[in-house]
Amino acid sequence: MAILITLQGPESGRTFALDGPATLIGRQFDSAICLAGKQVSRHHAQVTERDGGYFVEDLDSSNGTYLNGKRLGSPELLQLEDRIRIGDTEFRYAVE
């Protein structure tokens, strides 16, 4: 199972399973991964399963989504140990 492990931020140490076709990340309560903070948009980013892999994409957020330190411009295929940063929160992508 694919997971995101919170490395930094208010949810540090928490693990989130990527168990559906799409996992929404944002400040809004309907997000599968709900993050607090003014730097986080209501619907900030999404991780989508397709073609046997997981892709992360920014949903036109105000402050951007970063993959391994680079701001996302288009969906990117996640590789093991990749790091995703949204506001003050940083995740590591892993498979259990």
CSV table of N, CA, C and O in Angstrom, one decimal:
chain,number,residue,atom,x,y,z
A,1,MET,N,0.8,-1.2,0.0
A,1,MET,CA,0.0,0.0,0.0
A,1,MET,C,0.9,1.2,0.0
A,1,MET,O,1.9,1.3,0.7
A,2,ALA,N,0.5,2.2,-0.8
A,2,ALA,CA,1.2,3.5,-0.9
A,2,ALA,C,0.8,4.4,0.2
A,2,ALA,O,-0.4,4.4,0.6
A,3,ILE,N,1.8,5.1,0.8
A,3,ILE,CA,1.5,6.0,2.0
A,3,ILE,C,2.3,7.3,1.8
A,3,ILE,O,3.3,7.4,1.1
A,4,LEU,N,1.8,8.3,2.6
A,4,LEU,CA,2.5,9.5,2.8
A,4,LEU,C,2.8,9.6,4.3
A,4,LEU,O,1.9,9.5,5.1
A,5,ILE,N,4.1,9.8,4.6
A,5,ILE,CA,4.5,9.9,6.0
A,5,ILE,C,4.8,11.4,6.3
A,5,ILE,O,5.6,12.0,5.5
A,6,THR,N,4.2,12.0,7.3
A,6,THR,CA,4.5,13.4,7.6
A,6,THR,C,5.8,13.5,8.3
A,6,THR,O,6.0,13.0,9.4
A,7,LEU,N,6.7,14.3,7.7
A,7,LEU,CA,8.0,14.5,8.3
A,7,LEU,C,8.1,15.8,9.1
A,7,LEU,O,8.8,15.8,10.1
A,8,GLN,N,7.4,16.8,8.6
A,8,GLN,CA,7.4,18.1,9.3
A,8,GLN,C,6.1,18.7,9.3
A,8,GLN,O,5.3,18.4,8.4
A,9,GLY,N,5.8,19.5,10.3
A,9,GLY,CA,4.5,20.2,10.3
A,9,GLY,C,3.7,19.7,11.5
A,9,GLY,O,4.1,18.8,12.3
A,10,PRO,N,2.5,20.2,11.7
A,10,PRO,CA,1.6,19.9,12.8
A,10,PRO,C,1.3,18.4,12.9
A,10,PRO,O,1.0,17.9,14.0
A,11,GLU,N,1.2,17.7,11.8
A,11,GLU,CA,0.9,16.3,11.9
A,11,GLU,C,2.1,15.4,11.8
A,11,GLU,O,2.0,14.2,11.4
A,12,SER,N,3.2,15.9,12.2
A,12,SER,CA,4.5,15.2,12.2
A,12,SER,C,4.4,13.8,12.8
A,12,SER,O,3.8,13.6,13.9
A,13,GLY,N,4.9,12.8,12.0
A,13,GLY,CA,4.8,11.4,12.5
A,13,GLY,C,3.6,10.6,12.0
A,13,GLY,O,3.5,9.4,12.1
A,14,ARG,N,2.6,11.3,11.5
A,14,ARG,CA,1.3,10.7,11.1
A,14,ARG,C,1.5,10.1,9.7
A,14,ARG,O,2.2,10.7,8.8
A,15,THR,N,0.9,9.0,9.4
A,15,THR,CA,0.9,8.3,8.1
A,15,THR,C,-0.5,8.3,7.5
A,15,THR,O,-1.5,8.1,8.2
A,16,PHE,N,-0.5,8.6,6.2
A,16,PHE,CA,-1.8,8.6,5.5
A,16,PHE,C,-1.7,7.6,4.4
A,16,PHE,O,-0.8,7.6,3.5
A,17,ALA,N,-2.7,6.7,4.3
A,17,ALA,CA,-2.8,5.7,3.2
A,17,ALA,C,-3.4,6.3,2.0
A,17,ALA,O,-4.3,7.1,2.0
A,18,LEU,N,-2.8,6.0,0.8
A,18,LEU,CA,-3.3,6.4,-0.5
A,18,LEU,C,-4.1,5.3,-1.0
A,18,LEU,O,-3.7,4.5,-1.9
A,19,ASP,N,-5.3,5.1,-0.4
A,19,ASP,CA,-6.1,3.9,-0.7
A,19,ASP,C,-7.2,4.1,-1.7
A,19,ASP,O,-8.0,3.1,-1.9
A,20,GLY,N,-7.4,5.2,-2.3
A,20,GLY,CA,-8.4,5.4,-3.3
A,20,GLY,C,-7.8,5.8,-4.6
A,20,GLY,O,-6.6,6.0,-4.7
A,21,PRO,N,-8.7,6.0,-5.6
A,21,PRO,CA,-8.1,6.5,-6.9
A,21,PRO,C,-7.5,7.9,-6.9
A,21,PRO,O,-6.7,8.2,-7.7
A,22,ALA,N,-8.0,8.7,-5.9
A,22,ALA,CA,-7.5,10.1,-5.8
A,22,ALA,C,-7.5,10.5,-4.3
A,22,ALA,O,-8.5,10.2,-3.6
A,23,THR,N,-6.5,11.1,-3.8
A,23,THR,CA,-6.4,11.6,-2.5
A,23,THR,C,-6.2,13.1,-2.5
A,23,THR,O,-5.2,13.6,-3.0
A,24,LEU,N,-7.2,13.8,-2.0
A,24,LEU,CA,-7.2,15.2,-2.0
A,24,LEU,C,-6.5,15.8,-0.8
A,24,LEU,O,-6.8,15.3,0.3
A,25,ILE,N,-5.7,16.8,-0.9
A,25,ILE,CA,-4.9,17.4,0.2
A,25,ILE,C,-5.3,18.9,0.2
A,25,ILE,O,-5.2,19.5,-0.8
A,26,GLY,N,-5.7,19.4,1.4
A,26,GLY,CA,-6.0,20.8,1.4
A,26,GLY,C,-6.5,21.2,2.8
A,26,GLY,O,-6.5,20.4,3.7
A,27,ARG,N,-7.0,22.4,2.9
A,27,ARG,CA,-7.4,23.0,4.2
A,27,ARG,C,-8.9,22.7,4.4
A,27,ARG,O,-9.4,22.7,5.5
A,28,GLN,N,-9.6,22.4,3.3
A,28,GLN,CA,-11.1,22.2,3.4
A,28,GLN,C,-11.3,20.8,4.1
A,28,GLN,O,-10.6,19.9,3.9
A,29,PHE,N,-12.4,20.7,4.9
A,29,PHE,CA,-12.7,19.5,5.6
A,29,PHE,C,-13.0,18.3,4.8
A,29,PHE,O,-13.0,17.2,5.2
A,30,ASP,N,-13.4,18.5,3.5
A,30,ASP,CA,-13.7,17.4,2.6
A,30,ASP,C,-12.4,16.7,2.0
A,30,ASP,O,-12.5,15.8,1.3
A,31,SER,N,-11.3,17.3,2.4
A,31,SER,CA,-10.0,16.7,1.9
A,31,SER,C,-9.7,15.5,2.7
A,31,SER,O,-9.9,15.4,3.9
A,32,ALA,N,-9.1,14.4,2.0
A,32,ALA,CA,-8.7,13.2,2.7
A,32,ALA,C,-7.6,13.5,3.7
A,32,ALA,O,-7.5,12.9,4.7
A,33,ILE,N,-6.7,14.4,3.3
A,33,ILE,CA,-5.6,14.8,4.2
A,33,ILE,C,-5.8,16.3,4.4
A,33,ILE,O,-5.6,17.2,3.5
A,34,CYS,N,-6.3,16.7,5.6
A,34,CYS,CA,-6.7,18.0,5.9
A,34,CYS,C,-5.6,18.7,6.7
A,34,CYS,O,-5.1,18.2,7.7
A,35,LEU,N,-5.0,19.8,6.1
A,35,LEU,CA,-3.9,20.5,6.7
A,35,LEU,C,-4.4,21.9,7.1
A,35,LEU,O,-5.1,22.6,6.4
A,36,ALA,N,-3.9,22.3,8.3
A,36,ALA,CA,-4.1,23.7,8.8
A,36,ALA,C,-3.1,24.6,8.2
A,36,ALA,O,-2.0,24.2,7.8
A,37,GLY,N,-3.4,25.9,8.2
A,37,GLY,CA,-2.4,26.9,7.9
A,37,GLY,C,-2.8,27.8,6.7
A,37,GLY,O,-3.5,27.3,5.8
A,38,LYS,N,-2.4,29.0,6.8
A,38,LYS,CA,-2.8,30.0,5.8
A,38,LYS,C,-2.1,29.8,4.5
A,38,LYS,O,-2.6,30.3,3.4
A,39,GLN,N,-1.0,29.0,4.4
A,39,GLN,CA,-0.3,28.7,3.2
A,39,GLN,C,-0.9,27.6,2.4
A,39,GLN,O,-0.5,27.3,1.3
A,40,VAL,N,-1.9,26.9,3.0
A,40,VAL,CA,-2.6,25.8,2.4
A,40,VAL,C,-3.9,26.2,1.8
A,40,VAL,O,-4.7,26.8,2.5
A,41,SER,N,-4.1,26.0,0.5
A,41,SER,CA,-5.4,26.3,-0.2
A,41,SER,C,-6.4,25.3,0.2
A,41,SER,O,-6.1,24.2,0.7
A,42,ARG,N,-7.7,25.7,0.0
A,42,ARG,CA,-8.8,24.8,0.3
A,42,ARG,C,-8.6,23.4,-0.3
A,42,ARG,O,-8.8,22.4,0.4
A,43,HIS,N,-8.4,23.4,-1.6
A,43,HIS,CA,-8.1,22.1,-2.3
A,43,HIS,C,-6.7,22.4,-3.0
A,43,HIS,O,-6.6,23.0,-4.0
A,44,HIS,N,-5.7,22.0,-2.3
A,44,HIS,CA,-4.3,22.4,-2.6
A,44,HIS,C,-3.6,21.5,-3.7
A,44,HIS,O,-3.1,21.9,-4.7
A,45,ALA,N,-3.7,20.2,-3.4
A,45,ALA,CA,-3.0,19.2,-4.3
A,45,ALA,C,-3.8,17.9,-4.2
A,45,ALA,O,-4.7,17.7,-3.4
A,46,GLN,N,-3.4,17.0,-5.1
A,46,GLN,CA,-4.0,15.7,-5.2
A,46,GLN,C,-3.0,14.6,-5.6
A,46,GLN,O,-2.2,14.9,-6.5
A,47,VAL,N,-3.1,13.5,-5.0
A,47,VAL,CA,-2.3,12.3,-5.5
A,47,VAL,C,-3.3,11.3,-6.1
A,47,VAL,O,-4.3,11.0,-5.5
A,48,THR,N,-3.0,11.0,-7.4
A,48,THR,CA,-3.9,10.1,-8.1
A,48,THR,C,-3.2,8.9,-8.6
A,48,THR,O,-2.0,8.9,-9.0
A,49,GLU,N,-3.9,7.7,-8.4
A,49,GLU,CA,-3.3,6.5,-8.9
A,49,GLU,C,-3.8,6.2,-10.3
A,49,GLU,O,-4.9,6.3,-10.7
A,50,ARG,N,-2.8,6.0,-11.2
A,50,ARG,CA,-3.1,5.7,-12.6
A,50,ARG,C,-1.9,5.0,-13.3
A,50,ARG,O,-0.7,5.3,-12.9
A,51,ASP,N,-2.2,4.1,-14.2
A,51,ASP,CA,-1.1,3.4,-14.9
A,51,ASP,C,-0.1,2.7,-14.0
A,51,ASP,O,1.0,2.7,-14.3
A,52,GLY,N,-0.6,2.2,-12.9
A,52,GLY,CA,0.2,1.5,-12.0
A,52,GLY,C,1.1,2.3,-11.1
A,52,GLY,O,2.0,1.8,-10.4
A,53,GLY,N,1.0,3.6,-11.1
A,53,GLY,CA,1.8,4.5,-10.3
A,53,GLY,C,0.9,5.6,-9.6
A,53,GLY,O,-0.3,5.7,-9.8
A,54,TYR,N,1.6,6.4,-8.8
A,54,TYR,CA,0.9,7.5,-8.2
A,54,TYR,C,1.5,8.8,-8.6
A,54,TYR,O,2.7,9.0,-8.7
A,55,PHE,N,0.6,9.7,-9.0
A,55,PHE,CA,1.0,11.1,-9.5
A,55,PHE,C,0.6,12.1,-8.6
A,55,PHE,O,-0.5,12.1,-8.0
A,56,VAL,N,1.4,13.1,-8.3
A,56,VAL,CA,1.1,14.3,-7.5
A,56,VAL,C,0.9,15.5,-8.4
A,56,VAL,O,1.7,15.6,-9.4
A,57,GLU,N,-0.2,16.2,-8.1
A,57,GLU,CA,-0.4,17.4,-8.9
A,57,GLU,C,-0.9,18.6,-8.0
A,57,GLU,O,-1.6,18.4,-7.1
A,58,ASP,N,-0.5,19.8,-8.4
A,58,ASP,CA,-0.9,21.0,-7.7
A,58,ASP,C,-2.3,21.4,-8.3
A,58,ASP,O,-2.5,21.3,-9.5
A,59,LEU,N,-3.2,21.8,-7.5
A,59,LEU,CA,-4.6,22.2,-8.0
A,59,LEU,C,-4.7,23.7,-8.0
A,59,LEU,O,-5.6,24.2,-7.5
A,60,ASP,N,-3.8,24.3,-8.7
A,60,ASP,CA,-3.7,25.8,-8.9
A,60,ASP,C,-3.8,26.5,-7.5
A,60,ASP,O,-4.5,27.5,-7.3
A,61,SER,N,-3.0,26.0,-6.6
A,61,SER,CA,-2.9,26.6,-5.2
A,61,SER,C,-2.2,27.9,-5.3
A,61,SER,O,-1.4,28.2,-6.2
A,62,SER,N,-2.4,28.7,-4.3
A,62,SER,CA,-1.8,30.0,-4.2
A,62,SER,C,-0.3,29.9,-4.0
A,62,SER,O,0.5,30.7,-4.6
A,63,ASN,N,0.1,29.0,-3.1
A,63,ASN,CA,1.5,29.0,-2.7
A,63,ASN,C,2.3,27.8,-3.3
A,63,ASN,O,3.5,27.6,-3.0
A,64,GLY,N,1.7,27.0,-4.1
A,64,GLY,CA,2.4,25.9,-4.8
A,64,GLY,C,2.6,24.6,-4.0
A,64,GLY,O,2.4,24.6,-2.8
A,65,THR,N,2.8,23.6,-4.7
A,65,THR,CA,3.2,22.3,-4.2
A,65,THR,C,4.6,22.0,-4.7
A,65,THR,O,4.9,22.2,-5.8
A,66,TYR,N,5.4,21.5,-3.8
A,66,TYR,CA,6.8,21.2,-4.1
A,66,TYR,C,7.1,19.7,-4.0
A,66,TYR,O,6.8,19.1,-3.1
A,67,LEU,N,7.8,19.2,-5.1
A,67,LEU,CA,8.3,17.8,-5.1
A,67,LEU,C,9.8,17.9,-5.1
A,67,LEU,O,10.4,18.4,-6.0
A,68,ASN,N,10.4,17.3,-4.0
A,68,ASN,CA,11.9,17.3,-3.9
A,68,ASN,C,12.5,18.7,-4.1
A,68,ASN,O,13.5,18.9,-4.7
A,69,GLY,N,11.8,19.7,-3.5
A,69,GLY,CA,12.3,21.1,-3.6
A,69,GLY,C,11.9,21.9,-4.8
A,69,GLY,O,12.2,23.1,-4.9
A,70,LYS,N,11.3,21.3,-5.8
A,70,LYS,CA,11.0,22.0,-7.1
A,70,LYS,C,9.5,22.2,-7.1
A,70,LYS,O,8.7,21.3,-6.9
A,71,ARG,N,9.1,23.4,-7.5
A,71,ARG,CA,7.6,23.7,-7.6
A,71,ARG,C,7.0,22.9,-8.8
A,71,ARG,O,7.6,22.9,-9.9
A,72,LEU,N,5.9,22.2,-8.5
A,72,LEU,CA,5.2,21.5,-9.5
A,72,LEU,C,4.6,22.4,-10.6
A,72,LEU,O,3.9,23.4,-10.2
A,73,GLY,N,4.7,22.0,-11.8
A,73,GLY,CA,4.0,22.7,-12.9
A,73,GLY,C,3.0,21.8,-13.6
A,73,GLY,O,2.0,22.3,-14.1
A,74,SER,N,3.3,20.5,-13.5
A,74,SER,CA,2.4,19.6,-14.1
A,74,SER,C,2.4,18.3,-13.2
A,74,SER,O,3.3,18.2,-12.4
A,75,PRO,N,1.5,17.4,-13.4
A,75,PRO,CA,1.5,16.2,-12.6
A,75,PRO,C,2.9,15.4,-12.7
A,75,PRO,O,3.4,15.3,-13.8
A,76,GLU,N,3.4,14.9,-11.6
A,76,GLU,CA,4.6,14.2,-11.6
A,76,GLU,C,4.5,12.8,-11.0
A,76,GLU,O,3.8,12.6,-10.0
A,77,LEU,N,5.1,11.8,-11.6
A,77,LEU,CA,5.1,10.4,-11.1
A,77,LEU,C,5.9,10.4,-9.8
A,77,LEU,O,7.1,10.8,-9.8
A,78,LEU,N,5.3,9.8,-8.8
A,78,LEU,CA,6.1,9.7,-7.5
A,78,LEU,C,7.0,8.5,-7.5
A,78,LEU,O,6.6,7.4,-8.0
A,79,GLN,N,8.2,8.7,-7.0
A,79,GLN,CA,9.2,7.6,-6.8
A,79,GLN,C,9.4,7.4,-5.3
A,79,GLN,O,9.2,8.4,-4.5
A,80,LEU,N,9.8,6.2,-4.9
A,80,LEU,CA,10.0,6.0,-3.5
A,80,LEU,C,10.9,7.0,-2.9
A,80,LEU,O,11.9,7.4,-3.5
A,81,GLU,N,10.6,7.5,-1.7
A,81,GLU,CA,11.4,8.4,-0.9
A,81,GLU,C,11.2,9.9,-1.4
A,81,GLU,O,11.9,10.8,-0.8
A,82,ASP,N,10.4,10.1,-2.4
A,82,ASP,CA,10.1,11.5,-2.8
A,82,ASP,C,9.5,12.3,-1.7
A,82,ASP,O,8.8,11.7,-0.8
A,83,ARG,N,9.8,13.6,-1.7
A,83,ARG,CA,9.3,14.5,-0.6
A,83,ARG,C,8.4,15.5,-1.3
A,83,ARG,O,8.7,16.1,-2.3
A,84,ILE,N,7.2,15.6,-0.7
A,84,ILE,CA,6.2,16.6,-1.1
A,84,ILE,C,6.0,17.6,0.0
A,84,ILE,O,5.9,17.3,1.2
A,85,ARG,N,6.1,18.9,-0.4
A,85,ARG,CA,5.9,20.0,0.6
A,85,ARG,C,4.7,20.8,0.2
A,85,ARG,O,4.6,21.3,-0.9
A,86,ILE,N,3.9,21.0,1.2
A,86,ILE,CA,2.7,21.9,1.1
A,86,ILE,C,2.7,22.8,2.3
A,86,ILE,O,2.5,22.3,3.4
A,87,GLY,N,2.9,24.1,2.1
A,87,GLY,CA,3.0,25.0,3.2
A,87,GLY,C,4.1,24.6,4.1
A,87,GLY,O,5.2,24.3,3.7
A,88,ASP,N,3.8,24.4,5.4
A,88,ASP,CA,4.8,24.0,6.4
A,88,ASP,C,4.9,22.5,6.6
A,88,ASP,O,5.6,22.0,7.5
A,89,THR,N,4.1,21.8,5.8
A,89,THR,CA,4.1,20.3,6.0
A,89,THR,C,4.9,19.6,4.9
A,89,THR,O,4.7,19.9,3.7
A,90,GLU,N,5.7,18.7,5.3
A,90,GLU,CA,6.5,17.9,4.3
A,90,GLU,C,6.1,16.4,4.5
A,90,GLU,O,6.1,15.9,5.7
A,91,PHE,N,5.9,15.7,3.4
A,91,PHE,CA,5.6,14.3,3.4
A,91,PHE,C,6.7,13.5,2.7
A,91,PHE,O,7.3,14.1,1.8
A,92,ARG,N,6.8,12.3,3.0
A,92,ARG,CA,7.7,11.3,2.3
A,92,ARG,C,6.8,10.3,1.7
A,92,ARG,O,5.9,9.7,2.4
A,93,TYR,N,7.0,10.0,0.4
A,93,TYR,CA,6.2,8.9,-0.3
A,93,TYR,C,6.9,7.6,0.0
A,93,TYR,O,8.1,7.5,-0.2
A,94,ALA,N,6.1,6.6,0.4
A,94,ALA,CA,6.7,5.2,0.6
A,94,ALA,C,5.6,4.2,0.3
A,94,ALA,O,4.4,4.5,0.1
A,95,VAL,N,6.0,3.0,0.3
A,95,VAL,CA,5.2,1.8,0.1
A,95,VAL,C,5.4,0.8,1.2
A,95,VAL,O,6.5,0.5,1.5
A,96,GLU,N,4.3,0.4,1.8
A,96,GLU,CA,4.4,-0.6,2.9
A,96,GLU,C,4.4,-2.0,2.4
A,96,GLU,O,3.7,-2.3,1.5
